[in-house]
mmCIF file of C-alpha atoms in Angstrom:
data_model
loop_
_atom_site.group_PDB
_atom_site.id
_atom_site.type_symbol
_atom_site.label_atom_id
_atom_site.label_comp_id
_atom_site.label_asym_id
_atom_site.label_seq_id
_atom_site.Cartn_x
_atom_site.Cartn_y
_atom_site.Cartn_z
ATOM 1 C CA MET A 117 -12.650 -19.526 9.854
ATOM 2 C CA LYS A 118 -11.574 -17.604 6.793
ATOM 3 C CA THR A 119 -13.366 -14.166 6.407
ATOM 4 C CA ASN A 120 -14.624 -12.533 3.115
ATOM 5 C CA PRO A 121 -12.774 -9.325 2.285
ATOM 6 C CA GLU A 122 -15.146 -8.886 -0.642
ATOM 7 C CA LYS A 123 -17.944 -8.747 1.797
ATOM 8 C CA ASP A 124 -16.421 -6.553 4.681
ATOM 9 C CA THR A 125 -17.834 -3.290 3.476
ATOM 10 C CA GLU A 126 -17.197 -1.475 7.104
ATOM 11 C CA LEU A 127 -13.566 -2.062 6.807
ATOM 12 C CA HIS A 128 -13.211 -1.123 3.317
ATOM 13 C CA ASP A 129 -14.951 2.233 4.125
ATOM 14 C CA LYS A 130 -12.802 2.522 7.031
ATOM 15 C CA ILE A 131 -9.703 2.159 5.094
ATOM 16 C CA ASN A 132 -10.564 4.155 2.520
ATOM 17 C CA ARG A 133 -11.208 7.323 4.945
ATOM 18 C CA GLU A 134 -8.059 6.880 6.549
ATOM 19 C CA THR A 135 -6.094 6.418 3.079
ATOM 20 C CA GLY A 136 -4.412 9.601 2.025
ATOM 21 C CA ARG A 137 -1.210 11.544 0.430
ATOM 22 C CA ILE A 138 1.853 11.769 2.750
ATOM 23 C CA GLN A 139 5.463 13.059 1.899
ATOM 24 C CA TRP A 140 7.866 10.071 1.866
ATOM 25 C CA LYS A 141 10.244 11.732 4.179
ATOM 26 C CA GLU A 142 7.442 11.617 6.992
ATOM 27 C CA LEU A 143 7.573 7.346 6.336
ATOM 28 C CA ASP A 144 11.280 7.115 7.396
ATOM 29 C CA ARG A 145 11.381 5.584 10.733
ATOM 30 C CA HIS A 146 8.846 3.116 9.442
ATOM 31 C CA PHE A 147 11.022 2.453 6.248
ATOM 32 C CA ALA A 148 14.186 1.958 8.814
ATOM 33 C CA SER A 149 11.866 -0.501 10.902
ATOM 34 C CA GLY A 150 11.139 -2.456 7.168
ATOM 35 C CA SER A 151 7.277 -1.987 7.899
ATOM 36 C CA VAL A 152 6.665 -0.004 4.297
ATOM 37 C CA ILE A 153 5.165 -1.888 1.683
ATOM 38 C CA TRP A 154 5.121 -0.745 -2.022
ATOM 39 C CA VAL A 155 1.895 -1.738 -4.171
ATOM 40 C CA SER A 156 2.105 -1.187 -7.735
ATOM 41 C CA ASP A 157 -0.229 1.364 -9.452
ATOM 42 C CA GLN A 158 -1.556 -1.572 -11.367
ATOM 43 C CA LEU A 159 -3.471 -2.843 -7.954
ATOM 44 C CA ASP A 160 -6.091 -0.868 -5.970
ATOM 45 C CA LEU A 161 -4.145 0.363 -2.757
ATOM 46 C CA ILE A 162 -7.653 0.021 -0.898
ATOM 47 C CA ASP A 163 -8.121 -3.847 -1.968
ATOM 48 C CA VAL A 164 -4.301 -4.730 -1.194
ATOM 49 C CA ALA A 165 -4.881 -3.192 2.364
ATOM 50 C CA LEU A 166 -8.337 -4.779 3.117
ATOM 51 C CA ARG A 167 -6.560 -8.236 1.636
ATOM 52 C CA ILE A 168 -3.619 -7.832 3.964
ATOM 53 C CA ALA A 169 -6.206 -7.133 7.043
ATOM 54 C CA HIS A 170 -8.159 -10.053 6.559
ATOM 55 C CA ASP A 171 -5.043 -11.771 5.840
ATOM 56 C CA ASP A 172 -5.276 -12.923 2.554
ATOM 57 C CA LYS A 173 -2.201 -15.198 2.211
ATOM 58 C CA GLU A 174 -3.053 -16.311 -1.290
ATOM 59 C CA SER A 175 -3.639 -12.728 -2.599
ATOM 60 C CA ILE A 176 -0.859 -11.268 -0.879
ATOM 61 C CA THR A 177 1.434 -14.376 -2.014
ATOM 62 C CA ARG A 178 0.241 -14.202 -5.753
ATOM 63 C CA TRP A 179 1.030 -10.158 -5.827
ATOM 64 C CA MET A 180 4.498 -10.763 -4.439
ATOM 65 C CA SER A 181 5.540 -13.240 -6.794
ATOM 66 C CA LYS A 182 4.416 -11.123 -9.579
ATOM 67 C CA GLY A 183 6.302 -8.715 -8.159
ATOM 68 C CA THR A 184 3.135 -5.875 -7.844
ATOM 69 C CA VAL A 185 3.475 -6.106 -3.559
ATOM 70 C CA ALA A 186 6.993 -5.821 -2.200
ATOM 71 C CA LYS A 187 9.009 -4.104 0.578
ATOM 72 C CA VAL A 188 10.065 -0.768 -0.295
ATOM 73 C CA SER A 189 13.853 -1.163 -1.405
ATOM 74 C CA ASP A 190 16.836 1.054 -1.023
ATOM 75 C CA ALA A 191 16.687 1.977 -4.753
ATOM 76 C CA GLN A 192 12.926 3.209 -4.329
ATOM 77 C CA ALA A 193 13.300 5.014 -1.090
ATOM 78 C CA GLN A 194 16.636 7.098 -2.331
ATOM 79 C CA SER A 195 14.592 7.855 -5.764
ATOM 80 C CA TRP A 196 11.592 9.237 -3.365
ATOM 81 C CA VAL A 197 13.890 11.019 -1.252
ATOM 82 C CA GLU A 198 15.561 12.849 -4.135
ATOM 83 C CA GLN A 199 11.965 13.426 -5.563
ATOM 84 C CA ASP A 200 10.966 14.947 -2.511
ATOM 85 C CA ALA A 201 7.965 12.112 -3.728
ATOM 86 C CA THR A 202 4.366 12.373 -2.157
ATOM 87 C CA LEU A 203 2.814 9.016 -2.251
ATOM 88 C CA TRP A 204 -0.681 7.510 -1.189
ATOM 89 C CA ALA A 205 -0.589 5.555 1.948
ATOM 90 C CA SER A 206 -2.362 3.466 4.137
ATOM 91 C CA VAL A 207 -1.885 2.067 7.667
ATOM 92 C CA VAL A 208 -2.747 -1.989 8.292
ATOM 93 C CA SER A 209 -0.816 -2.161 11.237
ATOM 94 C CA PRO A 210 2.053 -3.033 11.284
ATOM 95 C CA PHE A 211 2.684 -2.067 8.098
ATOM 96 C CA VAL A 212 2.413 1.127 5.803
ATOM 97 C CA LEU A 213 1.147 0.549 2.515
ATOM 98 C CA VAL A 214 2.475 3.224 -0.120
ATOM 99 C CA GLN A 215 1.896 3.540 -3.957
ATOM 100 C CA GLU A 216 2.848 6.054 -6.329
ATOM 101 C CA PRO A 217 0.130 8.321 -7.916
ATOM 102 C CA LYS A 218 -0.984 7.374 -10.963
ATOM 103 C CA LYS A 219 0.439 9.172 -13.820
ATOM 104 C CA GLN A 220 -1.724 11.904 -15.634
ATOM 105 C CA LEU A 221 -2.678 11.210 -18.948
ATOM 106 C CA HIS A 222 -2.578 14.754 -21.070
#
């Protein structure tokens, strides 16, 4: 039976409460194991985490084909190390989803 992520407000709220900012260097071991997933700032990090938790293959495949969800590349990781970057992160075991903070408009 396929579940409906849009109606799973309990899990949505749990993911929202457990999402926070973290320095990239704290994710080194997760990156080394290949479990860190980058989420474009065009997407809602909580929604992506919820759909991964629900194993929504259709959405995940669509995002991956568009390049808005992908495993963190070596180049991204190196850039974040050099910037001493702080990212938004959400854990959906076995993955850690990360997203760069949205750019502030002045």
